[in-house]
């Protein structure tokens, strides 16, 4: 299906490893969206491997912006994933201000914590800057851990729908955007909590016995593709969750660093 929109996705690029740009670019493109990229860094491979190299591309971004201005390039939507440092959030705001077509939505997946813990290399300052950045978002996709950090809420390993709803309501103090809490595990299932216009809805799916790296990036990419195609938030979540489940199910057990999402994409 063709989609006339042009999206910019801003996140890192791992030369090996199914995450960030190597997930967003093929998925959005396969859904007919013209997908442009702003790589924040180049890694030899992502950090699930035992070692990696890292090249910071922040010094080049202003040169990129200069050329976009000269070429009058604008975008119809933005998807932000893993940024890695607070400085890039200011750069993201400059990007929104300088290169947005009218009404261009901003979709932000915070990507800084999971399973009750903040990722290595992040700190309270990063979280504080993310709180400021999501003010610009039209759609925010934090997982439960990230929502807890953003709202200064103590993380619970076991929680119920009431707790999830309370997180969503707290997030409304930080952003006017629609909130999609991801990875919510309730009653032996997993799903998303959509909070919009003062109303919340929990959508649950099959909980698989294994978890894999990069599935959050896949979810955000598929969600965004269907959002740009005009789908409801519930349908966006259903399609994204189904894609993730199918990808996990067909992934080889020894494949430790991601999921074989390409095989699911091939069936489109």
CSV table of C-alpha atoms in Angstrom, one decimal:
chain,number,residue,atom,x,y,z
A,1,UNK,CA,0.0,0.0,0.0
A,2,UNK,CA,1.4,3.4,-1.0
A,3,UNK,CA,1.7,6.2,1.6
A,4,UNK,CA,2.6,9.6,0.4
A,5,UNK,CA,4.0,10.7,3.7
A,6,UNK,CA,7.7,11.3,4.4
A,7,UNK,CA,8.9,10.4,7.9
A,8,UNK,CA,12.2,11.2,9.6
A,9,UNK,CA,13.3,8.6,12.2
A,10,UNK,CA,16.1,9.7,14.6
A,11,UNK,CA,18.0,7.0,16.4
A,12,UNK,CA,21.3,5.2,16.3
A,13,UNK,CA,22.6,2.8,13.7
A,14,UNK,CA,24.1,-0.6,14.6
A,15,UNK,CA,25.9,-2.1,11.7
A,16,UNK,CA,25.0,-5.6,13.1
A,17,UNK,CA,21.9,-6.1,15.3
A,18,UNK,CA,18.2,-5.9,14.7
A,19,UNK,CA,17.3,-2.7,16.5
A,20,UNK,CA,16.9,1.1,16.0
A,21,UNK,CA,17.4,2.2,12.4
A,22,UNK,CA,17.9,-1.3,11.0
A,23,UNK,CA,14.4,-2.1,12.2
A,24,UNK,CA,12.7,1.2,11.6
A,25,UNK,CA,13.9,1.8,8.0
A,26,UNK,CA,12.8,-1.6,6.5
A,27,UNK,CA,9.5,-1.8,8.4
A,28,UNK,CA,8.4,1.8,7.6
A,29,UNK,CA,9.6,1.5,4.0
A,30,UNK,CA,7.8,-1.8,3.5
A,31,UNK,CA,4.6,-0.1,4.6
A,32,UNK,CA,4.9,2.4,1.8
A,33,UNK,CA,6.3,5.3,3.8
A,34,UNK,CA,9.2,7.3,2.4
A,35,UNK,CA,11.6,6.8,5.3
A,36,UNK,CA,14.4,9.3,5.9
A,37,UNK,CA,17.0,8.8,8.7
A,38,UNK,CA,19.0,11.0,11.1
A,39,UNK,CA,21.6,8.6,12.6
A,40,UNK,CA,22.8,9.8,16.0
A,41,UNK,CA,25.7,7.3,16.2
A,42,UNK,CA,27.2,4.3,14.4
A,43,UNK,CA,27.9,1.2,16.4
A,44,UNK,CA,29.8,-1.8,15.0
A,45,UNK,CA,27.0,-3.9,16.6
A,46,UNK,CA,24.6,-3.3,19.4
A,47,UNK,CA,25.5,-3.7,23.0
A,48,UNK,CA,24.0,-7.2,23.5
A,49,UNK,CA,27.3,-8.4,22.0
A,50,UNK,CA,30.4,-8.7,24.2
A,51,UNK,CA,32.1,-5.7,22.7
A,52,UNK,CA,31.4,-2.8,20.3
A,53,UNK,CA,32.7,0.3,18.7
A,54,UNK,CA,30.9,3.6,18.8
A,55,UNK,CA,31.1,6.7,16.6
A,56,UNK,CA,29.2,9.8,17.8
A,57,UNK,CA,27.6,11.6,14.9
A,58,UNK,CA,26.4,14.6,16.9
A,59,UNK,CA,29.1,16.9,15.4
A,60,UNK,CA,27.8,16.2,11.9
A,61,UNK,CA,24.1,16.9,12.6
A,62,UNK,CA,24.3,20.7,12.1
A,63,UNK,CA,25.9,20.2,8.7
A,64,UNK,CA,23.0,17.9,7.8
A,65,UNK,CA,20.5,20.5,9.0
A,66,UNK,CA,22.3,23.2,6.9
A,67,UNK,CA,21.9,21.1,3.8
A,68,UNK,CA,18.3,20.2,4.5
A,69,UNK,CA,17.6,24.0,4.8
A,70,UNK,CA,19.3,24.7,1.5
A,71,UNK,CA,17.3,21.9,-0.1
A,72,UNK,CA,14.1,23.0,1.6
A,73,UNK,CA,13.5,19.5,3.0
A,74,UNK,CA,10.5,19.0,5.3
A,75,UNK,CA,9.0,15.9,6.9
A,76,UNK,CA,5.4,14.8,7.5
A,77,UNK,CA,6.1,12.9,10.7
A,78,UNK,CA,8.9,12.1,13.1
A,79,UNK,CA,9.7,8.9,15.0
A,80,UNK,CA,12.3,9.1,17.8
A,81,UNK,CA,13.8,6.0,19.4
A,82,UNK,CA,17.1,5.4,21.2
A,83,UNK,CA,19.0,8.8,21.5
A,84,UNK,CA,21.6,8.0,24.1
A,85,UNK,CA,22.5,11.4,25.4
A,86,UNK,CA,20.6,14.5,26.6
A,87,UNK,CA,22.2,16.8,24.1
A,88,UNK,CA,20.3,15.0,21.3
A,89,UNK,CA,17.0,16.0,22.8
A,90,UNK,CA,17.8,19.7,22.2
A,91,UNK,CA,18.8,18.8,18.6
A,92,UNK,CA,15.5,16.9,18.2
A,93,UNK,CA,13.6,20.1,19.2
A,94,UNK,CA,15.6,22.1,16.6
A,95,UNK,CA,14.6,19.4,14.0
A,96,UNK,CA,10.9,19.7,14.8
A,97,UNK,CA,11.1,23.5,14.7
A,98,UNK,CA,13.0,23.6,11.4
A,99,UNK,CA,11.8,20.7,9.3
A,100,UNK,CA,8.1,20.0,10.0
A,101,UNK,CA,5.4,20.2,7.5
A,102,UNK,CA,2.1,21.6,8.9
A,103,UNK,CA,0.6,19.1,11.3
A,104,UNK,CA,3.5,16.7,11.3
A,105,UNK,CA,3.0,14.3,14.3
A,106,UNK,CA,5.9,13.5,16.6
A,107,UNK,CA,6.1,9.9,17.9
A,108,UNK,CA,8.5,9.3,20.8
A,109,UNK,CA,9.6,5.9,22.2
A,110,UNK,CA,11.7,7.0,25.2
A,111,UNK,CA,14.0,3.9,25.2
A,112,UNK,CA,16.0,4.3,28.3
A,113,UNK,CA,14.9,1.6,30.8
A,114,UNK,CA,13.2,-1.7,31.3
A,115,UNK,CA,12.5,-4.4,33.9
A,116,UNK,CA,12.6,-1.8,36.7
A,117,UNK,CA,16.1,-0.5,35.8
A,118,UNK,CA,17.6,2.3,33.8
A,119,UNK,CA,20.0,1.3,31.1
A,120,UNK,CA,23.7,1.5,31.6
A,121,UNK,CA,25.0,5.0,30.7
A,122,UNK,CA,21.8,6.8,31.5
A,123,UNK,CA,21.2,8.9,34.6
A,124,UNK,CA,18.6,11.2,36.3
A,125,UNK,CA,19.6,14.1,34.0
A,126,UNK,CA,18.8,12.0,30.9
A,127,UNK,CA,15.4,11.2,32.4
A,128,UNK,CA,14.8,14.9,33.3
A,129,UNK,CA,15.5,15.9,29.7
A,130,UNK,CA,13.3,13.2,28.3
A,131,UNK,CA,10.5,14.6,30.5
A,132,UNK,CA,11.0,17.9,28.7
A,133,UNK,CA,11.2,16.3,25.2
A,134,UNK,CA,7.9,14.4,25.5
A,135,UNK,CA,6.1,17.7,25.8
A,136,UNK,CA,6.6,17.9,22.0
A,137,UNK,CA,5.1,14.5,21.4
A,138,UNK,CA,1.8,13.7,19.8
A,139,UNK,CA,2.2,10.1,20.8
A,140,UNK,CA,4.4,8.7,23.6
A,141,UNK,CA,5.2,5.0,23.8
A,142,UNK,CA,7.0,4.3,27.1
A,143,UNK,CA,7.1,0.9,28.7
A,144,UNK,CA,6.1,0.5,32.3
A,145,UNK,CA,9.6,1.0,33.7
A,146,UNK,CA,10.1,4.2,31.7
A,147,UNK,CA,6.7,5.5,32.7
A,148,UNK,CA,7.7,5.0,36.4
A,149,UNK,CA,11.0,6.9,35.9
A,150,UNK,CA,9.3,9.7,34.0
A,151,UNK,CA,6.6,10.2,36.7
A,152,UNK,CA,8.8,9.5,39.8
A,153,UNK,CA,6.7,6.5,40.6
A,154,UNK,CA,8.2,3.5,42.5
A,155,UNK,CA,8.4,0.5,40.1
A,156,UNK,CA,6.4,-2.5,40.9
A,157,UNK,CA,7.2,-6.0,39.6
A,158,UNK,CA,3.6,-7.0,40.1
A,159,UNK,CA,0.9,-4.5,39.2
A,160,UNK,CA,-2.7,-4.3,38.1
A,161,UNK,CA,-4.7,-2.2,35.6
A,162,UNK,CA,-5.3,0.5,38.3
A,163,UNK,CA,-1.6,1.0,38.7
A,164,UNK,CA,-1.1,1.3,34.9
A,165,UNK,CA,-4.0,3.8,34.7
A,166,UNK,CA,-2.4,5.9,37.4
A,167,UNK,CA,0.9,6.0,35.4
A,168,UNK,CA,-0.9,7.2,32.3
A,169,UNK,CA,-2.7,9.9,34.2
A,170,UNK,CA,0.6,11.1,35.7
A,171,UNK,CA,2.1,11.3,32.3
A,172,UNK,CA,-0.6,13.7,31.2
A,173,UNK,CA,1.0,16.3,33.4
A,174,UNK,CA,4.1,16.0,31.2
A,175,UNK,CA,2.6,15.9,27.7
A,176,UNK,CA,-0.6,16.6,25.8
A,177,UNK,CA,0.2,13.7,23.5
A,178,UNK,CA,-1.7,10.4,23.4
A,179,UNK,CA,-0.1,7.8,25.7
A,180,UNK,CA,0.5,4.2,24.8
A,181,UNK,CA,2.0,2.3,27.7
A,182,UNK,CA,3.7,-0.8,26.2
A,183,UNK,CA,4.7,-4.2,27.7
A,184,UNK,CA,2.0,-4.1,30.4
A,185,UNK,CA,1.7,-7.6,31.9
A,186,UNK,CA,-1.6,-8.3,33.5
A,187,UNK,CA,-3.4,-11.6,34.3
A,188,UNK,CA,-0.8,-13.7,32.4
A,189,UNK,CA,-1.1,-11.6,29.3
A,190,UNK,CA,0.8,-8.7,27.8
A,191,UNK,CA,-0.4,-5.6,26.1
A,192,UNK,CA,-0.8,-1.9,25.8
A,193,UNK,CA,-2.7,0.7,27.7
A,194,UNK,CA,-4.0,3.5,25.5
A,195,UNK,CA,-4.9,6.7,27.3
A,196,UNK,CA,-6.4,9.6,25.3
A,197,UNK,CA,-8.9,12.2,26.0
A,198,UNK,CA,-9.2,11.3,29.7
A,199,UNK,CA,-10.1,7.7,28.8
A,200,UNK,CA,-8.0,4.6,29.1
A,201,UNK,CA,-8.2,1.1,27.5
A,202,UNK,CA,-6.1,-2.0,28.1
A,203,UNK,CA,-5.5,-4.2,25.2
A,204,UNK,CA,-4.1,-7.6,26.0
A,205,UNK,CA,-2.4,-10.3,23.8
A,206,UNK,CA,-0.7,-13.7,24.2
A,207,UNK,CA,2.3,-13.5,26.5
A,208,UNK,CA,5.1,-15.6,25.1
A,209,UNK,CA,7.5,-17.4,27.4
A,210,UNK,CA,10.6,-15.7,25.9
A,211,UNK,CA,11.7,-12.1,25.5
A,212,UNK,CA,13.9,-10.8,22.8
A,213,UNK,CA,16.1,-7.8,22.1
A,214,UNK,CA,14.7,-5.1,19.8
A,215,UNK,CA,11.0,-5.9,20.0
A,216,UNK,CA,10.2,-2.5,21.4
A,217,UNK,CA,11.8,-0.9,18.3
A,218,UNK,CA,9.8,-3.2,16.1
A,219,UNK,CA,6.5,-2.4,17.9
A,220,UNK,CA,7.1,1.4,17.6
A,221,UNK,CA,7.9,1.1,13.9
A,222,UNK,CA,4.9,-1.0,13.0
A,223,UNK,CA,2.7,1.2,15.2
A,224,UNK,CA,3.9,4.3,13.4
A,225,UNK,CA,3.4,2.8,10.0
A,226,UNK,CA,-0.2,2.0,10.7
A,227,UNK,CA,-0.8,5.3,12.4
A,228,UNK,CA,0.4,7.2,9.3
A,229,UNK,CA,-2.0,5.0,7.3
A,230,UNK,CA,-4.9,6.4,9.3
A,231,UNK,CA,-5.6,3.5,11.6
A,232,UNK,CA,-7.1,3.8,15.1
A,233,UNK,CA,-4.8,3.6,18.1
A,234,UNK,CA,-6.3,0.2,19.0
A,235,UNK,CA,-5.7,-1.1,15.5
A,236,UNK,CA,-2.1,0.2,15.5
A,237,UNK,CA,-1.4,-1.6,18.7
A,238,UNK,CA,-3.0,-4.8,17.6
A,239,UNK,CA,-1.1,-4.8,14.3
A,240,UNK,CA,2.2,-4.0,16.0
A,241,UNK,CA,1.7,-6.6,18.8
A,242,UNK,CA,0.9,-9.3,16.2
A,243,UNK,CA,4.0,-8.5,14.2
A,244,UNK,CA,6.1,-8.7,17.3
A,245,UNK,CA,4.6,-12.1,18.4
A,246,UNK,CA,5.0,-13.6,14.9
A,247,UNK,CA,8.6,-12.4,14.8
A,248,UNK,CA,9.5,-13.9,18.2
A,249,UNK,CA,7.8,-17.2,17.3
A,250,UNK,CA,9.8,-17.8,14.2
A,251,UNK,CA,13.1,-16.7,15.7
A,252,UNK,CA,15.8,-19.4,16.1
A,253,UNK,CA,16.6,-20.2,19.7
A,254,UNK,CA,20.3,-19.5,19.2
A,255,UNK,CA,19.6,-16.1,17.7
A,256,UNK,CA,20.4,-14.1,20.9
A,257,UNK,CA,20.6,-10.5,19.6
A,258,UNK,CA,17.2,-9.9,18.1
A,259,UNK,CA,14.3,-11.5,16.2
A,260,UNK,CA,13.9,-12.7,12.6
A,261,UNK,CA,11.4,-9.9,11.8
A,262,UNK,CA,12.5,-9.9,8.2
A,263,UNK,CA,10.7,-13.2,7.7
A,264,UNK,CA,7.5,-11.7,8.9
A,265,UNK,CA,8.0,-8.6,6.8
A,266,UNK,CA,8.5,-10.8,3.7
A,267,UNK,CA,5.0,-12.1,4.1
A,268,UNK,CA,3.4,-8.7,3.8
